[in-house]
C-alpha cells in the first residue's frame, strides 16, 4: 500500500481495534513485520484505567492446569524477553511463585504438577512447614500443599503496555487514541472500520476489545456469552516492608474457592492482594470506580489469618474489569465467515500472555497460521454456543 502521513492515510494492511494489553501487543508484533502498514485504534487515551490492563503488576507463572497453558507461558516469557530487550528495560520481575492448596481444595493439584511435568518445567512440591520455614511471612494450618516455581513473578503491566505502544510507533505503526470505533464491516478480503467518523480500510483486522468485545462483534453478527465483572486489588502498607521485598516474598495464589492472590512490594510502597473473580456483574458502562468494601474485608480477613505482617494501612483499592468466558479459556480465533477478522478475549487471566497473544495474532494475520495450538480457544467451541452456559472460573 502507498505511504501517506498518518493524518491523511485511510488504507492499511493490518488494523487493530483496542489498545489495551493484548491489542498493544498485537500492534507491536505486527509492526515488527509490517511497519507503516499497521493502524491501531483506541477509544480512550493510551494507558487509560477503564479496561483490564492498567496496573503496576500482574502475576506471570508457568503453573497452570493444562500443558497447553504451560507451553503458552513459555512463549509468554520469550515474548517479554524480546520486547524487554528492544525496549531496553525489563518487563518481567522474577520473584518466584507460590501456589498454596489448603486441604480439601476443590482445585486438583495433580493437574498443575502433571502439566508442568508434561512440558518439562521444573518446580518443587512442598508442605506447609517448608513454606513457613522458607517464607516465615506465612501462617499455615499445617496440612496445606504448595508448588514453588522459581520463574513465577511480575509482568510489569503498565510499563509493558507503554513499551509495546512506543516500539510499535518506532516501527512505523500509526496508533490513534481517542478514536472510538463505531462500525466494522467485513466484505471478502477487505475490512472497513469507522473510527471518529473516518472510514479506514484494511486486509486483516484484530479485535482486542476486552469488556467491550460484544459491542465490537455485533456488526459481524456475533454475540458471545461473556460475563464482565468488576474486580479490584488493594495495596496495604506492611509494618516491616523489607520482609515483603520482591527478593524475599514470592507472588502467591491461594488455590481454593474463594481464591486469593498477592504480590510483594512493587510499584507502590505496599503489598498488593485481591480475591480472584466473584465481583459484581457489570458492563463497561455500568461499572463504577468505587471499591467494594466487603470484598476488601474478605481480603483483610484472609491476610490476618495467613499473612498477618502484610496487613497494614490500606493505601488504596483499584477497580478493574474481567471479561470472563464461561470456561475461563481465552477466545483466540477468526470470526466465523470472516477469516480475516481475528478476535482475542483474555478471560481475566491473560496479561501474562499479552505479548505472546499479540505475536500469535500477528502470525494469524500475516501468515494465516500459528504454531501454537489454539483449539481450546476456538470461538465456536460448544460452550460458547450456549445462551446460558454453566460457568467455571477456577484457573
Ligand atoms: C484486578 C485484575 C487482576 C488481574 N490479574 C492478572 C494476573 O495476575 N495475571 C494475568 O495474567 N492477568 C490478570 N488479569 C487479567 C488481565 O489483566 C486481562 O486478561 C488483560 O489485561 C486483558 O487485556 P485486553 O487487552 O483484552 O483488555 P483491555 O485492557 O480492557 O483492552 C481493551 C481495549 O479495547 C478498547 N476498546 C474497546 N472498544 C473500543 C472501540 N469501540 N474503539 C476503540 N477501542 C476500543 C478499550 O478502550 C481498551 O483499551 C487481571 C485483571 C484484573 C482486572
Short mmCIF file of C-alpha atoms and ligand atoms in Angstrom, two decimals:
data_model
loop_
_atom_site.label_atom_id
_atom_site.label_comp_id
_atom_site.label_asym_id
_atom_site.label_seq_id
_atom_site.Cartn_x
_atom_site.Cartn_y
_atom_site.Cartn_z
CA UNK A 1 0.00 0.00 0.00
CA UNK A 2 1.13 3.57 -0.57
CA UNK A 3 2.55 5.53 2.31
CA UNK A 4 0.90 8.74 3.43
CA UNK A 5 1.03 10.82 6.56
CA UNK A 6 -0.87 9.30 9.48
CA UNK A 7 -3.30 12.20 9.42
CA UNK A 8 -4.43 11.54 5.87
CA UNK A 9 -3.90 7.85 5.37
CA UNK A 10 -7.07 5.72 5.26
CA UNK A 11 -5.77 2.38 3.97
CA UNK A 12 -3.63 -0.08 5.88
CA UNK A 13 -2.85 -3.78 5.67
CA UNK A 14 -3.49 -4.51 9.34
CA UNK A 15 -5.88 -2.77 11.72
CA UNK A 16 -6.02 -3.42 15.46
CA UNK A 17 -9.07 -2.26 17.42
CA UNK A 18 -8.46 -1.77 21.14
CA UNK A 19 -5.02 -0.85 22.52
CA UNK A 20 -5.17 -2.40 25.99
CA UNK A 21 -2.71 -5.11 26.97
CA UNK A 22 -3.45 -7.52 24.13
CA UNK A 23 -4.11 -5.01 21.34
CA UNK A 24 -0.89 -3.13 22.15
CA UNK A 25 0.93 -6.47 21.96
CA UNK A 26 -0.66 -7.21 18.58
CA UNK A 27 0.21 -3.74 17.25
CA UNK A 28 3.82 -4.23 18.36
CA UNK A 29 4.27 -7.69 16.83
CA UNK A 30 2.50 -6.67 13.60
CA UNK A 31 4.66 -3.57 13.36
CA UNK A 32 7.87 -5.60 13.62
CA UNK A 33 6.96 -7.23 10.32
CA UNK A 34 4.64 -4.75 8.63
CA UNK A 35 5.80 -1.35 9.97
CA UNK A 36 3.85 1.52 8.46
CA UNK A 37 1.09 -0.78 7.25
CA UNK A 38 -0.28 -1.15 10.79
CA UNK A 39 -3.03 1.00 12.28
CA UNK A 40 -4.11 0.76 15.94
CA UNK A 41 -7.31 2.41 17.18
CA UNK A 42 -8.12 3.07 20.84
CA UNK A 43 -11.32 4.72 22.04
CA UNK A 44 -9.73 6.42 25.10
CA UNK A 45 -6.28 7.81 25.82
CA UNK A 46 -3.45 5.25 25.75
CA UNK A 47 -2.85 3.94 29.26
CA UNK A 48 -6.40 4.67 30.48
CA UNK A 49 -7.73 2.77 33.51
CA UNK A 50 -11.24 1.86 32.31
CA UNK A 51 -10.29 -1.55 30.92
CA UNK A 52 -8.41 -4.58 32.19
CA UNK A 53 -4.72 -3.99 31.71
CA UNK A 54 -3.50 -0.97 33.60
CA UNK A 55 -1.76 -1.51 36.94
CA UNK A 56 1.86 -1.85 38.05
CA UNK A 57 1.80 -5.63 38.21
CA UNK A 58 0.17 -8.83 37.01
CA UNK A 59 1.22 -12.34 38.04
CA UNK A 60 3.16 -14.30 35.45
CA UNK A 61 3.62 -18.03 36.01
CA UNK A 62 4.19 -21.33 34.29
CA UNK A 63 1.97 -23.16 36.76
CA UNK A 64 -1.32 -23.86 35.02
CA UNK A 65 -3.83 -26.68 34.84
CA UNK A 66 -3.16 -27.82 31.26
CA UNK A 67 0.05 -28.45 29.30
CA UNK A 68 -1.27 -26.05 26.65
CA UNK A 69 -1.25 -23.11 29.05
CA UNK A 70 2.20 -24.10 30.39
CA UNK A 71 3.53 -24.18 26.82
CA UNK A 72 1.88 -20.82 26.14
CA UNK A 73 3.59 -19.46 29.26
CA UNK A 74 6.94 -20.47 27.74
CA UNK A 75 6.03 -18.37 24.69
CA UNK A 76 4.97 -15.57 27.03
CA UNK A 77 8.32 -15.43 28.83
CA UNK A 78 10.15 -15.50 25.49
CA UNK A 79 7.98 -12.72 24.06
CA UNK A 80 8.51 -10.47 27.11
CA UNK A 81 12.27 -11.07 26.84
CA UNK A 82 12.22 -9.94 23.21
CA UNK A 83 10.17 -6.81 23.88
CA UNK A 84 12.16 -6.01 27.03
CA UNK A 85 15.44 -6.29 25.13
CA UNK A 86 14.18 -3.98 22.41
CA UNK A 87 12.70 -1.56 24.95
CA UNK A 88 15.93 -1.54 26.96
CA UNK A 89 14.12 -2.27 30.21
CA UNK A 90 12.97 -5.44 31.95
CA UNK A 91 9.23 -6.14 31.73
CA UNK A 92 9.18 -9.20 33.99
CA UNK A 93 10.48 -9.39 37.56
CA UNK A 94 11.27 -12.89 38.79
CA UNK A 95 10.16 -13.31 42.41
CA UNK A 96 9.32 -17.00 42.43
CA UNK A 97 5.71 -18.10 42.55
CA UNK A 98 4.00 -19.94 45.37
CA UNK A 99 0.65 -21.68 44.76
CA UNK A 100 -0.81 -23.00 48.00
CA UNK A 101 -3.56 -25.62 48.20
CA UNK A 102 -5.40 -25.86 51.53
CA UNK A 103 -6.52 -29.37 52.49
CA UNK A 104 -9.76 -30.27 50.74
CA UNK A 105 -9.40 -27.67 47.98
CA UNK A 106 -11.65 -28.43 45.02
CA UNK A 107 -8.82 -27.50 42.62
CA UNK A 108 -6.86 -30.63 41.65
CA UNK A 109 -3.15 -30.03 42.29
CA UNK A 110 -2.27 -33.01 40.05
CA UNK A 111 -3.49 -31.12 37.00
CA UNK A 112 -0.88 -28.45 37.77
CA UNK A 113 2.01 -30.74 38.65
CA UNK A 114 1.18 -33.03 35.71
CA UNK A 115 1.05 -30.12 33.25
CA UNK A 116 4.37 -28.70 34.46
CA UNK A 117 5.95 -32.15 34.18
CA UNK A 118 4.49 -32.72 30.72
CA UNK A 119 6.17 -29.55 29.43
CA UNK A 120 9.37 -30.12 31.42
CA UNK A 121 9.14 -27.05 33.64
CA UNK A 122 10.96 -27.59 36.96
CA UNK A 123 9.08 -26.97 40.20
CA UNK A 124 9.06 -28.09 43.82
CA UNK A 125 6.12 -29.59 45.63
CA UNK A 126 6.47 -28.71 49.31
CA UNK A 127 4.46 -28.93 52.52
CA UNK A 128 3.21 -26.20 54.82
CA UNK A 129 6.14 -26.46 57.25
CA UNK A 130 8.65 -25.97 54.46
CA UNK A 131 6.69 -22.97 53.16
CA UNK A 132 6.73 -21.36 56.63
CA UNK A 133 10.41 -22.22 57.07
CA UNK A 134 11.43 -20.53 53.82
CA UNK A 135 8.90 -17.70 53.95
CA UNK A 136 8.11 -17.03 57.60
CA UNK A 137 5.67 -14.35 56.49
CA UNK A 138 3.16 -17.25 56.01
CA UNK A 139 1.00 -18.73 58.79
CA UNK A 140 -0.47 -22.03 57.63
CA UNK A 141 -2.57 -24.70 59.33
CA UNK A 142 -0.02 -27.39 58.53
CA UNK A 143 -1.99 -29.55 56.10
CA UNK A 144 -1.53 -27.34 53.01
CA UNK A 145 0.49 -28.37 49.96
CA UNK A 146 2.33 -25.90 47.75
CA UNK A 147 4.04 -25.65 44.40
CA UNK A 148 7.03 -23.35 44.22
CA UNK A 149 8.11 -22.40 40.72
CA UNK A 150 11.22 -20.24 40.58
CA UNK A 151 10.29 -18.33 37.40
CA UNK A 152 6.98 -17.04 38.74
CA UNK A 153 6.86 -13.29 39.15
CA UNK A 154 5.53 -9.98 37.99
CA UNK A 155 4.66 -8.86 34.48
CA UNK A 156 5.05 -5.10 34.73
CA UNK A 157 1.74 -4.28 33.12
CA UNK A 158 1.67 -0.51 32.70
CA UNK A 159 5.34 -0.40 31.73
CA UNK A 160 4.86 -3.24 29.24
CA UNK A 161 1.85 -1.60 27.60
CA UNK A 162 3.79 1.63 27.17
CA UNK A 163 6.75 -0.31 25.73
CA UNK A 164 4.56 -2.14 23.19
CA UNK A 165 2.99 1.14 22.10
CA UNK A 166 6.25 3.09 21.95
CA UNK A 167 8.01 0.37 19.96
CA UNK A 168 5.08 -0.15 17.60
CA UNK A 169 5.27 3.54 16.74
CA UNK A 170 9.05 3.30 16.38
CA UNK A 171 8.49 0.51 13.81
CA UNK A 172 6.22 2.85 11.87
CA UNK A 173 2.75 1.85 13.09
CA UNK A 174 0.11 4.52 13.46
CA UNK A 175 -1.60 4.34 16.86
CA UNK A 176 -4.55 6.67 17.23
CA UNK A 177 -6.05 7.27 20.65
CA UNK A 178 -9.44 8.90 21.35
CA UNK A 179 -10.62 7.12 18.20
CA UNK A 180 -13.73 5.12 19.18
CA UNK A 181 -14.68 2.51 16.60
CA UNK A 182 -18.38 2.77 15.84
CA UNK A 183 -18.76 0.38 12.91
CA UNK A 184 -16.98 -2.66 11.49
CA UNK A 185 -17.68 -4.19 8.10
CA UNK A 186 -16.10 -7.23 6.55
CA UNK A 187 -16.56 -7.97 2.85
CA UNK A 188 -14.46 -10.54 1.01
CA UNK A 189 -10.83 -9.90 1.75
CA UNK A 190 -11.36 -6.34 2.92
CA UNK A 191 -12.42 -4.85 6.22
CA UNK A 192 -13.76 -1.39 6.91
CA UNK A 193 -13.62 0.25 10.30
CA UNK A 194 -15.22 3.56 11.17
CA UNK A 195 -13.49 5.44 13.98
CA UNK A 196 -14.15 9.03 14.95
CA UNK A 197 -16.28 9.38 11.81
CA UNK A 198 -13.43 8.34 9.50
CA UNK A 199 -13.52 5.11 7.49
CA UNK A 200 -10.31 3.06 7.44
CA UNK A 201 -9.79 0.09 5.15
CA UNK A 202 -7.54 -2.89 5.70
CA UNK A 203 -6.96 -6.51 4.71
CA UNK A 204 -6.80 -8.03 8.19
CA UNK A 205 -8.44 -6.91 11.40
CA UNK A 206 -7.63 -7.75 15.02
CA UNK A 207 -10.31 -7.06 17.62
CA UNK A 208 -8.97 -6.89 21.20
CA UNK A 209 -11.82 -5.07 22.88
CA UNK A 210 -11.76 -6.59 26.39
CA UNK A 211 -15.04 -5.74 28.17
CA UNK A 212 -16.35 -4.05 25.01
CA UNK A 213 -15.89 -7.19 22.88
CA UNK A 214 -19.55 -7.95 22.27
CA UNK A 215 -20.27 -4.36 21.24
CA UNK A 216 -17.48 -4.63 18.66
CA UNK A 217 -18.61 -8.05 17.43
CA UNK A 218 -22.23 -7.00 16.99
CA UNK A 219 -21.67 -5.61 13.48
CA UNK A 220 -20.26 -9.00 12.50
CA UNK A 221 -23.40 -10.77 13.70
CA UNK A 222 -21.72 -12.34 16.70
CA UNK A 223 -22.62 -12.35 20.39
CA UNK A 224 -20.58 -14.40 22.88
CA UNK A 225 -21.81 -15.47 26.35
CA UNK A 226 -19.31 -13.27 28.20
CA UNK A 227 -19.67 -12.05 31.76
CA UNK A 228 -17.97 -8.78 32.66
CA UNK A 229 -17.27 -8.44 36.38
CA UNK A 230 -15.96 -5.58 38.46
CA UNK A 231 -12.90 -6.77 40.36
CA UNK A 232 -10.35 -4.94 42.47
CA UNK A 233 -6.92 -5.07 44.05
CA UNK A 234 -5.85 -3.45 47.32
CA UNK A 235 -2.44 -2.10 48.32
CA UNK A 236 -1.50 -2.43 52.02
CA UNK A 237 1.39 -0.80 53.87
CA UNK A 238 3.13 -3.50 55.94
CA UNK A 239 4.87 -2.64 59.21
CA UNK A 240 8.09 -4.30 58.01
CA UNK A 241 8.40 -3.51 54.30
CA UNK A 242 11.76 -5.29 53.99
CA UNK A 243 10.05 -8.63 54.67
CA UNK A 244 7.84 -8.12 51.62
CA UNK A 245 10.51 -7.04 49.15
CA UNK A 246 10.42 -8.99 45.85
CA UNK A 247 13.67 -10.83 46.75
CA UNK A 248 12.12 -12.17 49.96
CA UNK A 249 8.45 -12.68 49.18
CA UNK A 250 7.18 -14.58 46.10
CA UNK A 251 3.94 -13.82 44.29
CA UNK A 252 1.31 -16.19 45.64
CA UNK A 253 -2.05 -17.76 44.85
CA UNK A 254 -4.33 -19.48 47.38
CA UNK A 255 -5.71 -22.31 45.28
CA UNK A 256 -9.22 -22.67 46.64
CA UNK A 257 -12.68 -21.24 46.24
CA UNK A 258 -12.60 -18.34 47.04
CA UNK A 259 -9.18 -17.85 45.51
CA UNK A 260 -6.92 -15.08 46.81
CA UNK A 261 -3.63 -13.88 45.35
CA UNK A 262 -0.97 -11.33 46.10
CA UNK A 263 2.34 -9.64 45.36
CA UNK A 264 5.44 -8.40 47.11
CA UNK A 265 6.01 -4.67 47.29
CA UNK A 266 6.21 -3.36 43.74
CA UNK A 267 5.16 -0.07 42.19
CA UNK A 268 3.71 1.30 45.44
CA UNK A 269 5.07 1.33 48.99
CA UNK A 270 2.91 -1.65 49.85
CA UNK A 271 1.97 -5.25 49.17
CA UNK A 272 -0.95 -5.96 46.85
CA UNK A 273 -3.64 -8.59 47.44
CA UNK A 274 -7.02 -9.45 45.98
CA UNK A 275 -9.71 -12.06 45.61
CA UNK A 276 -9.91 -13.64 42.15
CA UNK A 277 -13.31 -13.29 40.43
CA UNK A 278 -16.52 -13.12 42.46
CA UNK A 279 -17.02 -9.42 41.70
CA UNK A 280 -20.32 -7.83 40.71
CA UNK A 281 -21.54 -8.49 37.15
CA UNK A 282 -21.45 -5.18 35.27
CA UNK A 283 -20.94 -3.77 31.81
CA UNK A 284 -18.19 -1.39 30.76
CA UNK A 285 -20.85 1.33 31.05
CA UNK A 286 -22.44 0.39 34.39
CA UNK A 287 -19.20 -0.36 36.27
CA UNK A 288 -18.10 2.12 38.91
CA UNK A 289 -14.68 3.00 40.25
CA UNK A 290 -15.87 2.61 43.86
CA UNK A 291 -14.15 -0.12 45.89
CA UNK A 292 -16.34 -2.94 47.19
CA UNK A 293 -15.60 -2.65 50.91
CA UNK A 294 -16.99 -6.11 51.71
CA UNK A 295 -14.51 -7.61 49.26
CA UNK A 296 -11.67 -5.62 50.86
CA UNK A 297 -12.76 -7.02 54.24
CA UNK A 298 -12.63 -10.58 52.79
CA UNK A 299 -9.04 -9.99 51.71
CA UNK A 300 -8.15 -8.46 55.09
CA UNK A 301 -9.59 -11.50 56.90
CA UNK A 302 -7.53 -13.81 54.70
CA UNK A 303 -4.35 -11.80 55.27
CA UNK A 304 -4.95 -11.54 59.04
CA UNK A 305 -5.10 -15.33 59.15
CA UNK A 306 -2.29 -16.26 56.78
CA UNK A 307 -0.06 -13.23 56.15
CA UNK A 308 -0.61 -11.03 59.19
CA UNK A 309 2.53 -8.96 58.72
CA UNK A 310 1.49 -7.90 55.23
CA UNK A 311 -1.68 -6.36 56.52
CA UNK A 312 -1.40 -2.67 57.30
CA UNK A 313 -2.97 0.63 56.38
CA UNK A 314 -4.89 0.42 53.09
CA UNK A 315 -3.08 2.62 50.60
CA UNK A 316 -5.87 2.31 48.05
CA UNK A 317 -8.14 -0.12 46.24
CA UNK A 318 -8.20 -0.06 42.47
CA UNK A 319 -11.14 -1.42 40.47
CA UNK A 320 -10.71 -3.27 37.21
CA UNK A 321 -12.83 -5.43 34.87
CA UNK A 322 -12.67 -9.11 33.98
CA UNK A 323 -14.17 -10.32 30.69
CA UNK A 324 -14.99 -13.91 31.51
CA UNK A 325 -15.83 -16.73 29.15
CA UNK A 326 -17.92 -19.47 30.83
CA UNK A 327 -14.97 -21.93 30.93
CA UNK A 328 -12.43 -19.16 31.53
CA UNK A 329 -10.49 -20.16 28.45
CA UNK A 330 -9.50 -17.44 26.02
CA UNK A 331 -11.05 -16.72 22.66
CA UNK A 332 -8.30 -16.61 20.04
CA UNK A 333 -9.80 -17.26 16.66
CA UNK A 334 -11.20 -15.78 13.47
CA UNK A 335 -14.83 -14.72 13.28
CA UNK A 336 -16.90 -17.44 11.59
CA UNK A 337 -17.43 -16.38 7.98
CA UNK A 338 -14.82 -13.61 8.23
CA UNK A 339 -11.41 -15.35 8.21
CA UNK A 340 -9.56 -12.02 8.10
CA UNK A 341 -11.09 -10.80 11.39
CA UNK A 342 -9.24 -12.15 14.44
CA UNK A 343 -10.63 -11.90 17.96
CA UNK A 344 -8.78 -12.08 21.28
CA UNK A 345 -10.55 -12.23 24.64
CA UNK A 346 -8.43 -12.70 27.74
CA UNK A 347 -10.93 -14.29 30.19
CA UNK A 348 -9.49 -12.50 33.21
CA UNK A 349 -6.04 -14.10 33.22
CA UNK A 350 -4.33 -13.01 30.02
CA UNK A 351 -1.97 -10.24 30.94
CA UNK A 352 0.96 -12.59 31.45
CA UNK A 353 0.35 -13.78 27.88
CA UNK A 354 -0.41 -10.35 26.35
CA UNK A 355 2.75 -10.10 24.29
CA UNK A 356 2.66 -13.76 23.21
CA UNK A 357 -1.01 -13.43 22.23
CA UNK A 358 -0.07 -10.32 20.27
CA UNK A 359 2.61 -12.34 18.49
CA UNK A 360 0.12 -15.12 17.75
CA UNK A 361 -2.40 -12.62 16.39
CA UNK A 362 0.32 -11.19 14.14
CA UNK A 363 1.08 -14.70 12.88
CA UNK A 364 -2.60 -15.34 12.17
CA UNK A 365 -2.99 -12.02 10.36
CA UNK A 366 0.25 -12.15 8.34
CA UNK A 367 0.90 -15.87 7.84
CA UNK A 368 -2.60 -17.26 8.21
CA UNK A 369 -1.45 -19.77 10.85
CA UNK A 370 0.42 -20.08 14.15
CA UNK A 371 2.48 -22.93 15.60
CA UNK A 372 0.56 -22.59 18.90
CA UNK A 373 -2.41 -24.95 19.27
CA UNK A 374 -5.44 -22.69 19.55
CA UNK A 375 -8.05 -25.48 19.69
CA UNK A 376 -9.06 -24.74 23.33
CA UNK A 377 -9.64 -21.11 22.37
CA UNK A 378 -11.97 -21.69 19.41
CA UNK A 379 -14.71 -19.12 19.05
CA UNK A 380 -17.23 -21.83 18.10
CA UNK A 381 -16.50 -24.27 20.92
CA UNK A 382 -19.72 -25.79 22.27
CA UNK A 383 -19.87 -23.79 25.50
CA UNK A 384 -19.74 -20.53 23.56
CA UNK A 385 -22.75 -21.63 21.52
CA UNK A 386 -24.93 -21.82 24.63
CA UNK A 387 -27.18 -18.89 25.51
CA UNK A 388 -26.92 -19.57 29.25
CA UNK A 389 -23.85 -21.75 29.78
CA UNK A 390 -22.68 -23.14 33.13
CA UNK A 391 -19.69 -21.19 34.43
CA UNK A 392 -16.46 -22.37 36.00
CA UNK A 393 -13.99 -19.62 36.82
CA UNK A 394 -11.21 -21.52 38.62
CA UNK A 395 -7.81 -21.44 36.85
C1 LIG B 1 -7.89 -6.93 39.04
C2 LIG B 1 -7.31 -7.73 37.90
C3 LIG B 1 -6.24 -8.57 38.19
C4 LIG B 1 -5.69 -9.36 37.17
N1 LIG B 1 -4.62 -10.14 37.47
C5 LIG B 1 -4.00 -10.81 36.47
C6 LIG B 1 -2.80 -11.51 36.74
O1 LIG B 1 -2.30 -11.50 37.87
N2 LIG B 1 -2.20 -12.16 35.71
C7 LIG B 1 -2.72 -12.15 34.45
O2 LIG B 1 -2.12 -12.76 33.57
N3 LIG B 1 -3.86 -11.48 34.16
C8 LIG B 1 -4.50 -10.81 35.14
N4 LIG B 1 -5.65 -10.11 34.88
C9 LIG B 1 -6.27 -10.22 33.56
C10 LIG B 1 -5.60 -9.36 32.52
O3 LIG B 1 -5.26 -8.11 33.07
C11 LIG B 1 -6.55 -9.22 31.32
O4 LIG B 1 -6.90 -10.52 30.85
C12 LIG B 1 -5.89 -8.46 30.17
O5 LIG B 1 -5.35 -7.25 30.66
C13 LIG B 1 -6.93 -8.20 29.09
O6 LIG B 1 -6.42 -7.28 28.14
P1 LIG B 1 -7.31 -6.78 26.94
O7 LIG B 1 -6.40 -6.08 26.02
O8 LIG B 1 -8.13 -7.92 26.43
O9 LIG B 1 -8.38 -5.79 27.59
P2 LIG B 1 -8.28 -4.23 27.86
O10 LIG B 1 -7.03 -3.88 28.51
O11 LIG B 1 -9.54 -3.83 28.53
O12 LIG B 1 -8.24 -3.59 26.42
C14 LIG B 1 -9.35 -3.46 25.58
C15 LIG B 1 -9.20 -2.12 24.91
O13 LIG B 1 -10.13 -2.01 23.84
C16 LIG B 1 -10.54 -0.67 23.77
N5 LIG B 1 -11.79 -0.58 23.04
C17 LIG B 1 -12.94 -1.23 23.34
N6 LIG B 1 -13.91 -0.86 22.47
C18 LIG B 1 -13.34 0.01 21.59
C19 LIG B 1 -13.86 0.75 20.48
N7 LIG B 1 -15.14 0.69 20.11
N8 LIG B 1 -13.00 1.55 19.81
C20 LIG B 1 -11.69 1.63 20.17
N9 LIG B 1 -11.18 0.98 21.24
C21 LIG B 1 -12.00 0.18 21.94
C22 LIG B 1 -10.71 -0.31 25.26
O14 LIG B 1 -10.80 1.06 25.49
C23 LIG B 1 -9.49 -0.96 25.85
O15 LIG B 1 -8.39 -0.09 25.89
C24 LIG B 1 -6.23 -9.31 35.86
C25 LIG B 1 -7.28 -8.45 35.58
C26 LIG B 1 -7.81 -7.65 36.59
C27 LIG B 1 -8.98 -6.75 36.26
#
